[in-house]
XYZ file of C-alpha atoms in Angstrom:
687
model
C 135.370 -7.851 37.940
C 136.467 -5.748 40.741
C 133.510 -5.566 42.949
C 133.427 -9.598 42.160
C 137.148 -9.353 44.062
C 135.889 -7.149 46.600
C 132.939 -10.213 47.326
C 135.082 -12.895 47.223
C 137.463 -11.690 49.990
C 134.607 -10.643 52.089
C 133.151 -14.156 51.733
C 136.448 -15.583 52.735
C 136.567 -13.520 55.538
C 133.151 -14.717 57.073
C 133.575 -18.069 56.191
C 137.162 -18.013 58.085
C 136.063 -15.856 61.568
C 132.055 -17.214 61.937
C 131.236 -20.236 60.249
C 134.741 -22.998 60.835
C 135.863 -25.033 63.897
C 138.827 -23.394 66.259
C 139.418 -27.216 66.945
C 139.160 -29.207 63.963
C 139.549 -25.500 61.574
C 137.222 -26.777 59.283
C 133.452 -24.965 58.852
C 130.966 -26.314 61.526
C 129.608 -30.306 62.034
C 126.269 -29.998 63.607
C 127.911 -26.828 65.398
C 126.830 -27.024 69.174
C 127.227 -23.495 71.491
C 128.448 -23.373 75.022
C 127.185 -21.111 78.237
C 130.127 -19.596 77.011
C 129.154 -18.403 73.356
C 131.711 -20.103 71.980
C 130.930 -22.688 68.992
C 132.388 -25.861 68.492
C 131.279 -29.034 66.062
C 129.237 -31.355 68.619
C 132.033 -34.557 67.104
C 135.590 -31.928 68.836
C 133.537 -31.541 71.525
C 133.553 -34.717 72.121
C 136.395 -35.710 71.514
C 137.999 -32.502 73.869
C 135.953 -33.553 76.534
C 135.815 -36.754 76.668
C 139.356 -37.950 75.987
C 141.361 -39.710 78.769
C 144.931 -39.408 76.838
C 145.166 -35.106 77.939
C 143.208 -35.610 81.572
C 143.027 -31.391 82.541
C 145.687 -30.094 84.988
C 144.248 -27.994 88.463
C 144.578 -24.804 87.488
C 145.450 -23.047 91.157
C 148.850 -24.901 91.634
C 149.135 -25.881 87.902
C 150.576 -29.223 88.938
C 148.446 -31.948 89.819
C 145.699 -33.196 87.960
C 142.581 -32.122 88.475
C 139.802 -33.520 90.280
C 137.593 -31.688 90.500
C 135.961 -28.977 88.714
C 134.007 -26.039 90.164
C 131.221 -24.653 88.044
C 130.176 -21.179 89.346
C 134.423 -20.882 88.796
C 135.380 -22.488 85.751
C 137.842 -24.230 86.926
C 139.349 -27.816 87.439
C 141.145 -28.216 90.533
C 142.887 -30.351 92.067
C 142.005 -33.107 95.919
C 144.502 -30.032 98.061
C 143.335 -26.931 95.959
C 139.533 -28.616 95.470
C 139.699 -28.904 100.055
C 140.794 -25.072 100.340
C 138.747 -23.819 98.066
C 135.776 -25.067 99.811
C 137.051 -24.186 103.031
C 136.524 -20.086 101.578
C 133.714 -18.902 103.068
C 132.564 -16.677 100.042
C 133.218 -20.039 97.587
C 131.250 -22.479 99.166
C 128.058 -22.530 98.248
C 130.008 -22.988 95.301
C 128.400 -26.981 92.471
C 131.797 -28.640 92.660
C 131.792 -31.557 91.061
C 134.205 -34.638 90.219
C 135.614 -34.471 87.088
C 133.083 -37.986 85.911
C 130.302 -36.565 87.242
C 130.700 -33.985 85.266
C 131.507 -35.655 82.836
C 128.388 -37.725 82.649
C 125.946 -34.428 83.245
C 127.744 -31.944 81.485
C 126.983 -33.953 77.846
C 124.231 -35.655 77.040
C 121.971 -37.091 74.182
C 122.816 -34.805 71.235
C 125.418 -32.444 72.783
C 123.176 -30.167 74.864
C 125.043 -29.153 77.853
C 123.211 -29.209 81.058
C 126.083 -28.098 83.208
C 126.295 -24.026 83.297
C 128.399 -21.943 85.559
C 127.593 -18.611 87.175
C 128.076 -15.896 85.239
C 129.456 -12.808 86.839
C 128.785 -8.658 86.543
C 131.306 -7.149 84.659
C 130.693 -3.937 87.162
C 130.344 -6.488 90.457
C 132.550 -8.593 90.374
C 131.177 -11.021 93.083
C 127.862 -11.101 92.166
C 125.933 -14.076 90.015
C 124.019 -12.351 86.752
C 120.097 -12.734 88.477
C 118.240 -10.861 87.062
C 117.540 -9.192 83.469
C 116.858 -5.747 83.177
C 113.453 -5.009 80.643
C 114.394 -0.929 80.542
C 118.067 -1.670 79.605
C 117.809 -4.978 78.106
C 121.015 -5.827 79.406
C 121.486 -8.764 82.231
C 121.902 -7.470 86.005
C 123.475 -8.552 89.171
C 121.643 -8.555 92.605
C 123.967 -5.202 93.070
C 122.973 -3.461 89.898
C 118.762 -3.444 90.733
C 120.158 -1.337 94.036
C 122.607 1.332 92.504
C 122.130 1.664 88.696
C 119.097 -0.041 88.165
C 116.738 0.741 90.785
C 113.157 0.628 90.007
C 110.793 2.076 89.807
C 113.007 3.514 86.317
C 113.655 0.179 85.754
C 112.113 -3.070 84.961
C 113.498 -6.276 86.250
C 112.643 -10.045 85.520
C 114.638 -13.419 86.941
C 117.389 -14.374 84.226
C 116.378 -17.746 83.727
C 112.906 -16.619 83.548
C 113.693 -13.871 80.203
C 115.722 -16.688 78.847
C 113.415 -18.866 79.024
C 110.973 -16.613 76.801
C 113.557 -15.434 74.385
C 113.680 -19.945 73.968
C 110.165 -19.683 73.068
C 110.748 -17.358 70.543
C 114.015 -18.754 69.461
C 112.235 -21.304 68.411
C 109.525 -20.081 66.037
C 112.372 -17.465 64.513
C 114.438 -20.594 64.080
C 110.897 -22.478 62.278
C 111.292 -19.376 59.638
C 115.307 -19.486 59.863
C 114.996 -23.268 58.551
C 112.090 -22.080 55.963
C 113.964 -19.782 54.796
C 117.289 -22.079 53.780
C 115.098 -24.177 52.468
C 113.949 -22.562 50.223
C 117.374 -20.457 49.802
C 118.717 -23.907 49.398
C 115.887 -24.586 46.459
C 116.617 -20.923 45.345
C 121.173 -22.096 45.075
C 119.654 -25.267 43.547
C 117.591 -23.315 40.699
C 120.396 -21.073 39.918
C 122.944 -23.907 40.063
C 120.004 -26.053 37.576
C 119.772 -22.201 35.290
C 123.942 -21.847 35.612
C 124.354 -26.242 33.673
C 121.140 -24.905 31.477
C 123.339 -21.384 30.202
C 126.799 -24.368 29.880
C 124.320 -26.453 27.774
C 122.600 -24.614 25.547
C 126.211 -22.216 24.790
C 127.636 -25.939 24.220
C 124.430 -26.777 21.276
C 124.428 -23.013 19.916
C 128.063 -23.955 19.708
C 127.886 -27.227 17.765
C 125.338 -24.905 15.489
C 128.109 -23.047 14.039
C 130.211 -25.441 13.874
C 127.568 -27.042 11.879
C 126.385 -24.257 10.410
C 129.867 -22.915 9.398
C 130.259 -26.238 7.780
C 127.849 -26.596 5.306
C 129.258 -22.877 4.408
C 132.607 -23.916 3.830
C 131.581 -27.039 2.067
C 129.075 -24.523 -0.227
C 131.573 -22.277 -0.814
C 134.217 -24.922 -1.924
C 131.154 -26.782 -4.212
C 130.580 -23.085 -5.967
C 134.098 -22.217 -6.106
C 134.807 -25.752 -7.617
C 131.519 -24.608 -10.164
C 132.413 -21.302 -11.068
C 135.636 -22.382 -11.966
C 134.853 -25.500 -14.219
C 132.624 -22.479 -16.129
C 135.399 -20.006 -16.513
C 138.104 -23.438 -17.349
C 134.899 -24.483 -20.841
C 134.338 -20.831 -21.663
C 138.165 -20.195 -21.727
C 138.863 -23.376 -24.083
C 135.715 -22.876 -26.401
C 137.310 -19.776 -26.926
C 140.982 -21.374 -26.906
C 139.645 -23.961 -30.047
C 138.743 -20.772 -31.822
C 141.896 -18.450 -31.441
C 143.141 -22.179 -32.027
C 141.093 -22.160 -35.834
C 142.141 -18.756 -36.066
C 145.171 -19.431 -35.987
C 145.059 -22.280 -38.337
C 143.452 -20.542 -40.946
C 145.819 -17.179 -40.774
C 148.963 -19.680 -41.531
C 147.813 -21.117 -43.753
C 147.174 -18.238 -46.181
C 151.021 -17.428 -45.234
C 152.804 -20.224 -46.056
C 150.677 -19.819 -49.599
C 151.519 -16.644 -50.144
C 155.055 -17.105 -48.696
C 155.389 -19.609 -51.045
C 154.328 -18.538 -54.349
C 156.652 -15.493 -53.696
C 159.710 -17.552 -53.539
C 158.686 -19.042 -56.639
C 158.153 -15.939 -58.441
C 161.512 -14.752 -57.025
C 163.547 -17.889 -58.454
C 161.151 -17.789 -60.886
C 163.033 -13.729 -61.688
C 166.350 -14.358 -60.998
C 166.817 -17.444 -62.286
C 164.291 -18.110 -65.361
C 164.865 -18.154 -68.808
C 162.486 -15.416 -71.301
C 160.652 -19.319 -72.011
C 159.545 -20.417 -68.306
C 158.773 -16.404 -67.776
C 156.417 -16.477 -70.307
C 154.853 -20.197 -70.619
C 153.957 -19.200 -67.173
C 152.824 -16.204 -67.228
C 148.289 -16.200 -67.322
C 148.483 -18.502 -64.156
C 151.338 -16.699 -62.261
C 149.275 -13.029 -62.861
C 145.621 -14.977 -61.898
C 147.377 -15.768 -58.454
C 149.418 -12.879 -57.934
C 146.020 -11.473 -58.152
C 144.356 -13.500 -55.978
C 146.567 -13.415 -53.403
C 146.043 -9.936 -53.304
C 142.346 -9.552 -53.432
C 141.887 -11.908 -50.448
C 139.684 -10.855 -47.794
C 141.197 -10.478 -44.559
C 140.659 -12.443 -42.127
C 138.460 -10.611 -39.141
C 140.643 -10.029 -36.210
C 140.227 -12.566 -33.502
C 137.630 -10.943 -31.149
C 135.811 -13.489 -27.687
C 133.261 -12.426 -25.235
C 134.243 -10.546 -22.377
C 133.761 -14.211 -19.471
C 134.922 -11.975 -15.850
C 134.148 -13.098 -12.056
C 131.413 -10.657 -10.150
C 131.808 -11.281 -6.273
C 128.473 -11.034 -4.462
C 126.917 -12.538 -1.578
C 123.062 -12.965 -1.091
C 120.740 -15.932 -1.308
C 121.573 -16.759 -4.744
C 125.443 -16.778 -3.624
C 127.983 -16.835 -1.180
C 130.890 -16.196 -3.667
C 129.586 -15.049 -7.254
C 128.837 -15.188 -10.573
C 130.497 -15.107 -13.951
C 128.788 -12.968 -16.626
C 129.095 -12.881 -19.737
C 128.705 -10.249 -23.015
C 125.915 -10.958 -24.394
C 124.326 -11.052 -27.853
C 120.853 -9.837 -28.154
C 119.667 -10.904 -31.238
C 120.534 -14.860 -29.833
C 118.391 -13.965 -26.630
C 114.928 -15.017 -26.406
C 111.595 -13.994 -24.532
C 108.472 -17.069 -23.384
C 105.177 -16.897 -23.463
C 104.322 -13.255 -25.067
C 99.923 -13.168 -25.286
C 98.441 -12.999 -28.725
C 96.043 -10.837 -26.861
C 95.394 -9.430 -23.040
C 92.133 -9.217 -21.166
C 91.746 -5.785 -19.870
C 92.737 -6.596 -16.091
C 94.291 -9.550 -17.040
C 98.130 -9.807 -16.284
C 100.597 -12.263 -17.724
C 104.787 -13.457 -17.109
C 107.195 -13.216 -19.620
C 110.462 -15.395 -19.188
C 113.313 -13.425 -20.897
C 116.895 -16.154 -21.555
C 119.815 -13.911 -22.735
C 122.572 -15.797 -24.437
C 125.992 -15.681 -25.685
C 126.741 -15.390 -29.759
C 126.652 -18.951 -29.804
C 123.275 -19.246 -27.628
C 124.578 -20.516 -24.700
C 122.591 -18.959 -21.226
C 124.015 -16.407 -19.629
C 124.119 -14.043 -16.723
C 125.157 -10.634 -19.153
C 127.558 -7.912 -17.480
C 124.689 -5.902 -19.557
C 121.269 -4.527 -18.043
C 117.791 -5.514 -18.926
C 114.914 -2.226 -19.624
C 111.686 -3.108 -20.332
C 108.963 -0.897 -21.083
C 105.221 -0.075 -21.694
C 102.834 1.706 -23.457
C 99.168 1.834 -24.624
C 98.266 5.147 -27.567
C 100.354 8.025 -26.661
C 100.886 7.515 -23.512
C 104.653 8.194 -22.548
C 106.721 4.988 -21.574
C 106.679 3.027 -17.797
C 109.638 1.394 -17.077
C 108.534 -2.140 -15.585
C 109.753 -3.967 -13.105
C 112.301 -6.407 -13.625
C 113.138 -9.755 -11.606
C 116.888 -11.378 -11.949
C 116.321 -14.841 -10.984
C 120.844 -15.190 -11.655
C 120.927 -17.837 -13.599
C 120.120 -16.075 -16.900
C 116.960 -15.441 -16.459
C 114.965 -12.627 -15.981
C 110.632 -12.424 -15.274
C 108.712 -9.472 -15.986
C 104.646 -9.268 -15.773
C 102.973 -7.327 -17.472
C 98.955 -5.823 -17.105
C 96.493 -5.308 -19.800
C 95.297 -1.544 -17.704
C 93.414 0.347 -20.872
C 91.618 -1.233 -23.519
C 93.958 -0.644 -26.964
C 97.340 -1.990 -28.447
C 99.927 -2.798 -25.751
C 103.854 -2.108 -26.771
C 106.254 -3.643 -24.794
C 110.188 -2.701 -25.455
C 112.635 -4.994 -23.718
C 116.064 -3.991 -24.621
C 119.758 -5.465 -23.478
C 122.190 -2.319 -23.464
C 120.333 -0.644 -25.283
C 119.688 -3.358 -28.369
C 116.833 -4.837 -28.738
C 116.059 -8.541 -28.066
C 114.145 -9.742 -30.905
C 110.633 -9.472 -31.893
C 110.585 -6.434 -29.687
C 109.185 -3.896 -29.486
C 106.461 -6.502 -29.242
C 102.670 -4.982 -30.170
C 100.365 -6.916 -27.611
C 96.579 -5.833 -28.210
C 94.001 -5.253 -25.234
C 90.818 -6.315 -25.041
C 87.301 -5.579 -22.801
C 83.820 -6.714 -22.734
C 82.931 -10.832 -24.559
C 86.151 -12.140 -24.423
C 85.292 -15.621 -24.335
C 82.444 -18.509 -25.348
C 82.163 -22.311 -24.386
C 79.835 -25.420 -24.468
C 77.456 -24.755 -27.574
C 76.420 -26.557 -29.871
C 79.437 -29.174 -31.231
C 81.400 -28.824 -27.877
C 82.102 -32.143 -25.954
C 81.128 -29.936 -23.605
C 78.147 -29.117 -24.919
C 75.175 -27.373 -22.850
C 71.090 -27.787 -22.832
C 69.246 -24.936 -21.069
C 72.121 -24.615 -18.463
C 70.856 -22.246 -15.548
C 73.246 -21.835 -12.255
C 77.077 -21.065 -12.154
C 79.594 -20.665 -10.102
C 83.730 -21.062 -10.431
C 86.054 -23.505 -8.272
C 89.609 -23.239 -6.725
C 91.326 -24.137 -10.007
C 89.358 -21.200 -11.924
C 87.222 -23.598 -13.863
C 83.853 -22.663 -14.492
C 81.215 -24.955 -12.409
C 77.316 -25.317 -15.120
C 74.572 -26.431 -13.529
C 74.026 -27.960 -16.742
C 69.867 -28.803 -16.839
C 68.437 -30.461 -20.085
C 71.009 -32.354 -19.409
C 70.895 -33.919 -16.495
C 74.295 -33.424 -15.038
C 77.125 -30.235 -13.809
C 79.455 -29.507 -15.960
C 83.045 -28.181 -15.762
C 84.937 -26.055 -18.670
C 88.775 -24.713 -17.516
C 89.396 -21.334 -17.922
C 89.993 -21.434 -21.230
C 87.133 -22.918 -22.014
C 88.023 -27.008 -22.718
C 85.709 -29.338 -21.296
C 86.974 -31.528 -17.715
C 84.438 -34.000 -16.641
C 80.530 -33.792 -15.311
C 78.297 -34.975 -12.987
C 76.008 -37.037 -13.278
C 75.356 -39.699 -10.295
C 73.436 -41.943 -12.662
C 71.273 -44.810 -10.503
C 72.426 -43.007 -7.193
C 68.533 -41.359 -6.895
C 64.739 -42.308 -7.425
C 64.792 -40.352 -10.174
C 67.133 -38.182 -12.788
C 69.839 -35.808 -10.745
C 68.361 -32.473 -12.746
C 70.816 -29.768 -11.772
C 69.587 -26.012 -11.322
C 72.936 -24.524 -9.230
C 76.031 -24.980 -7.548
C 78.172 -23.310 -5.090
C 81.138 -25.017 -3.380
C 82.383 -24.661 0.231
C 85.651 -23.760 2.100
C 85.939 -27.113 2.004
C 85.537 -27.753 -1.035
C 82.365 -29.530 -0.674
C 79.848 -29.131 -3.843
C 76.524 -29.043 -3.371
C 73.603 -28.158 -5.871
C 69.779 -28.027 -6.120
C 68.468 -31.097 -7.660
C 64.952 -30.304 -8.636
C 63.970 -34.097 -10.073
C 64.541 -34.863 -6.017
C 63.943 -32.318 -4.901
C 66.503 -32.384 -2.731
C 70.059 -30.546 -1.593
C 73.203 -33.010 -3.212
C 77.359 -32.816 -2.095
C 79.907 -34.312 -3.529
C 83.852 -33.706 -3.717
C 85.202 -31.937 -6.666
C 85.048 -34.975 -8.935
C 82.332 -36.063 -8.299
C 81.756 -38.267 -5.834
C 78.862 -38.789 -3.936
C 79.195 -37.197 0.555
C 75.420 -37.373 1.453
C 72.616 -35.585 0.504
C 69.967 -33.848 2.116
C 66.183 -33.177 1.759
C 63.147 -32.430 4.353
C 59.734 -31.767 4.384
C 60.321 -27.996 3.890
C 61.338 -28.524 0.552
C 59.641 -27.902 -2.017
C 61.115 -26.891 -6.109
C 64.031 -25.456 -4.696
C 66.963 -23.121 -7.611
C 69.522 -21.131 -6.078
C 71.929 -21.846 -3.302
C 74.524 -20.410 -1.397
C 76.380 -20.166 1.404
C 76.794 -17.716 3.751
C 81.248 -17.125 4.324
C 80.195 -15.557 8.415
C 77.778 -18.138 9.107
C 78.519 -21.321 6.879
C 74.948 -21.458 6.868
C 73.668 -22.581 3.266
C 70.632 -20.763 1.696
C 68.637 -22.365 -1.172
C 65.790 -20.558 -2.628
C 61.624 -21.614 -3.178
C 60.409 -21.310 -6.608
C 56.967 -22.230 -5.452
C 57.016 -21.675 -2.340
C 57.917 -17.585 -2.827
C 60.484 -18.357 0.329
C 64.715 -18.574 1.540
C 65.202 -22.168 4.088
C 68.531 -22.048 6.083
C 70.500 -25.467 6.449
C 73.680 -26.058 8.117
C 75.967 -27.518 5.749
C 74.930 -31.089 7.091
C 72.097 -31.072 6.206
C 70.056 -29.696 9.673
C 66.845 -27.339 8.718
C 67.217 -24.195 10.218
C 64.236 -22.300 9.560
C 62.726 -20.354 6.870
C 62.041 -16.645 5.532
C 59.285 -14.426 3.452
C 56.530 -15.266 2.336
C 54.734 -15.121 -1.501
C 53.826 -11.153 -2.111
C 55.744 -7.928 -3.563
C 55.900 -5.967 0.345
C 59.717 -5.724 1.999
C 60.671 -9.468 2.603
C 57.960 -10.528 0.589
C 59.263 -12.794 -2.844
C 57.589 -13.638 -5.603
C 59.693 -16.143 -7.876
C 63.237 -15.645 -5.951
C 66.186 -17.411 -8.060
C 69.879 -17.513 -8.059
C 70.936 -15.904 -4.748
C 74.209 -14.347 -3.276
C 76.016 -13.283 0.012
C 79.281 -11.395 0.318
C 81.737 -11.028 2.583
C 79.693 -9.563 5.310
C 76.699 -11.524 4.932
C 74.093 -9.537 2.833
C 71.851 -11.614 1.422
C 71.128 -11.090 -2.301
C 67.863 -12.884 -4.056
C 66.222 -11.847 -7.279
C 62.893 -11.200 -5.968
C 62.121 -12.519 -10.150
C 58.482 -10.804 -11.222
C 58.548 -8.224 -8.569
C 62.080 -6.782 -10.339
C 63.985 -6.216 -8.221
C 66.495 -7.373 -5.269
C 66.331 -7.730 -2.033
C 68.888 -8.028 0.559
C 68.562 -8.993 4.063
C 71.418 -9.156 7.060
C 72.993 -12.699 8.635
C 69.921 -12.235 11.175
C 67.513 -12.290 8.035
C 66.317 -9.138 8.423
C 65.440 -7.213 5.338
C 68.025 -4.375 4.627
C 66.892 -2.320 1.235
C 66.128 -3.283 -1.923
C 67.147 -1.808 -5.725
C 66.202 -2.089 -9.128
C 67.432 0.515 -11.099
C 69.694 -0.415 -14.179
C 70.912 3.242 -15.268
C 68.138 4.245 -17.139
C 65.221 1.522 -17.036
C 64.031 -0.394 -14.470
C 65.006 -4.184 -13.196
C 62.843 -7.001 -15.701
C 62.929 -10.408 -14.839
C 66.108 -10.468 -12.713
C 67.049 -14.140 -12.099
C 70.817 -14.241 -10.521
C 73.422 -12.406 -8.973
C 77.249 -12.602 -8.504
C 79.569 -11.255 -6.158
C 83.320 -10.395 -6.637
C 85.995 -10.520 -3.927
C 85.655 -6.617 -3.628
C 81.581 -6.981 -2.890
C 80.558 -5.154 -6.460
C 77.224 -6.805 -7.631
C 76.073 -7.663 -10.574
C 72.480 -9.215 -10.984
C 71.449 -10.973 -14.579
C 67.838 -9.002 -16.061
C 65.800 -9.522 -19.024
C 68.834 -9.338 -22.128
C 71.367 -8.016 -19.905
C 73.599 -7.740 -17.297
C 74.617 -5.436 -14.872
C 77.272 -3.765 -11.963
C 76.405 -2.284 -8.664
C 78.004 -1.021 -5.426
C 77.090 -3.465 -2.389
C 74.140 -0.410 -1.718
C 72.477 -1.193 -4.544
C 74.120 1.581 -6.466
C 73.813 1.176 -10.396
C 77.445 1.582 -12.624
C 77.674 0.688 -15.854
C 76.240 -2.362 -17.788
C 78.570 -5.207 -18.835
C 78.025 -6.572 -22.320
C 76.365 -4.372 -24.700
C 73.419 -4.944 -27.287
C 75.736 -6.645 -30.757
C 77.426 -9.153 -28.114
C 73.708 -11.290 -28.299
C 72.690 -12.407 -24.495
C 69.089 -14.034 -25.001
C 67.782 -14.790 -21.669
C 70.920 -14.258 -19.491
C 70.595 -16.273 -15.956
C 73.603 -17.442 -13.992
C 75.945 -15.583 -12.909
C 79.445 -15.630 -11.590
C 82.932 -13.674 -11.083
C 86.446 -15.003 -12.339
C 89.563 -14.536 -9.634
C 91.264 -12.677 -12.792
C 87.978 -9.793 -12.840
C 85.936 -11.613 -15.736
C 82.683 -12.166 -15.382
C 81.147 -15.448 -16.488
C 77.352 -15.661 -17.796
C 74.975 -17.977 -18.066
C 73.329 -17.519 -21.968
C 70.659 -19.785 -21.221
C 68.990 -19.070 -25.182
C 72.384 -19.324 -26.713
C 72.623 -22.887 -24.474
C 76.309 -21.704 -23.598
C 78.838 -19.465 -21.742
C 79.762 -16.326 -22.252
C 82.700 -14.529 -20.246
C 82.871 -9.891 -20.310
C 86.229 -8.553 -19.227
C 84.367 -4.700 -17.729
């Protein structure tokens, strides 16, 4: 603040001393510099010099009105004094003008001064300054050039010549100054604009604060009313119960008092007949009242307000005593597949069964076999419900214990079997989605199983639970009956299907509406189909031509690779291929009993055929999961390999009865779907 005040004071001094006209006492307006180097406003000069209201006075006699002006002496003279002035020999060379002529010559267009008086040397008072000493950079008179500014030590030039030269330089510098002036003006305008933006932004943000504060206040008021209403309702119910309890006690008390009063009267005033005639009834009534069960003490749930501020509430919540026996758990599964997760919903309730937020903590623990108990995270939804996710990590019986205030919820601990191996079969004979000679399979974005149902001339969809959903048949849309062998789904959710009967690729939406189809002279007996996630190109295996064709998703043919043979890069009946996340192409080379692997540039990389203790036999289908593990179907079994083909394990077991497995697909949850062509169904395994 001190620095700012100091700068302002300095600016005021500069403005007053250098930028104010001494005639009008205001900031210069169109300033003009006189020969004496004084500066005035152009308008002030004109008014001052042309004014007839104040004629100049002779500066010699100081009495008469001046009629002339000596340019060299810079003095006004009257008629008498000018005569004397002209008679002095040393002054005869001076230029003397009448007042009118002086005024005419002095101020012309734009106010430039045309009459200039001679300036005398400060050392030699009677000598005019006529020269300029370049060495000392000062104006000098003729005598100075002889005395203090002698040549050759000093270089002299004509004063007017140097002045003209400097004027030229000044004009150039004035141009630069003008540019700087414009730049500073623009910077000033920008600064002013920024200042205005800051003010406007500040006002806008202040309005946001006010609006948000108003919203919060209204929200707090609504929450306040809700909480107070909840407390009132809880109190109303508790008070009603208390009133009923009091009424019952009063009724019992009244009966006892009445009986006591009757018996007391009978004892004091009744005769022997009265006493003995009521003996059985009186004795029975007294025994009943003495044996009457005591009504339990009035109890009530503790309801209290807990201050809290978070995403769910700004004020707080009402918490009550929970009744564990009234709490419920939803979505308990009958069984879990290994690796599968399920979300459970816990609802906390009071003794009347009303959903409440409890004082007590909820704890969930799980364990399998002889393992120790493991605490599971519980997600509080801040309304009396809680979410818990449990996962089947190990095969066997999983125990899930849920307690509230160290008391178990009804049904806890829950016993949930965790299973692996063959967990599901779908599409069997007699069902709506019955399959006949199925081939390829894939999983759509909903987790449904999409299967090429060869003999039924359709693509059929089952949901994740095995229920039939819909089919694609394209009846009457092609020259021959639509007969699919394989299906793949693009990132744009378009379904690409190989149609062997028409030697074409059919593309539809997820509802089976035809989008386009493409075929070319190259396509002959297409079997498998896959889409490269890196290049987005479509790969089609040709069974009879022993090669792989490449197309754009629009259907433009790119190239082919491979030929008949058993060498690297050669095929003998390629089947249902797959491509991993890095664009590596896995081709089941069926009758060469191997899987060949190529990069996205169609270069052979490696091959593999081991299935552990034996060699692959007639490989039919390949699938790749999200971690690039490879699953291969061959005669009567499905095996798992790493991305380099190293055998890991067998997926099925002998008791699963796989017969002629073909297509393979991996679900989002890790389940492995296998087309069991020999049994006309789909079998789902958990590893």
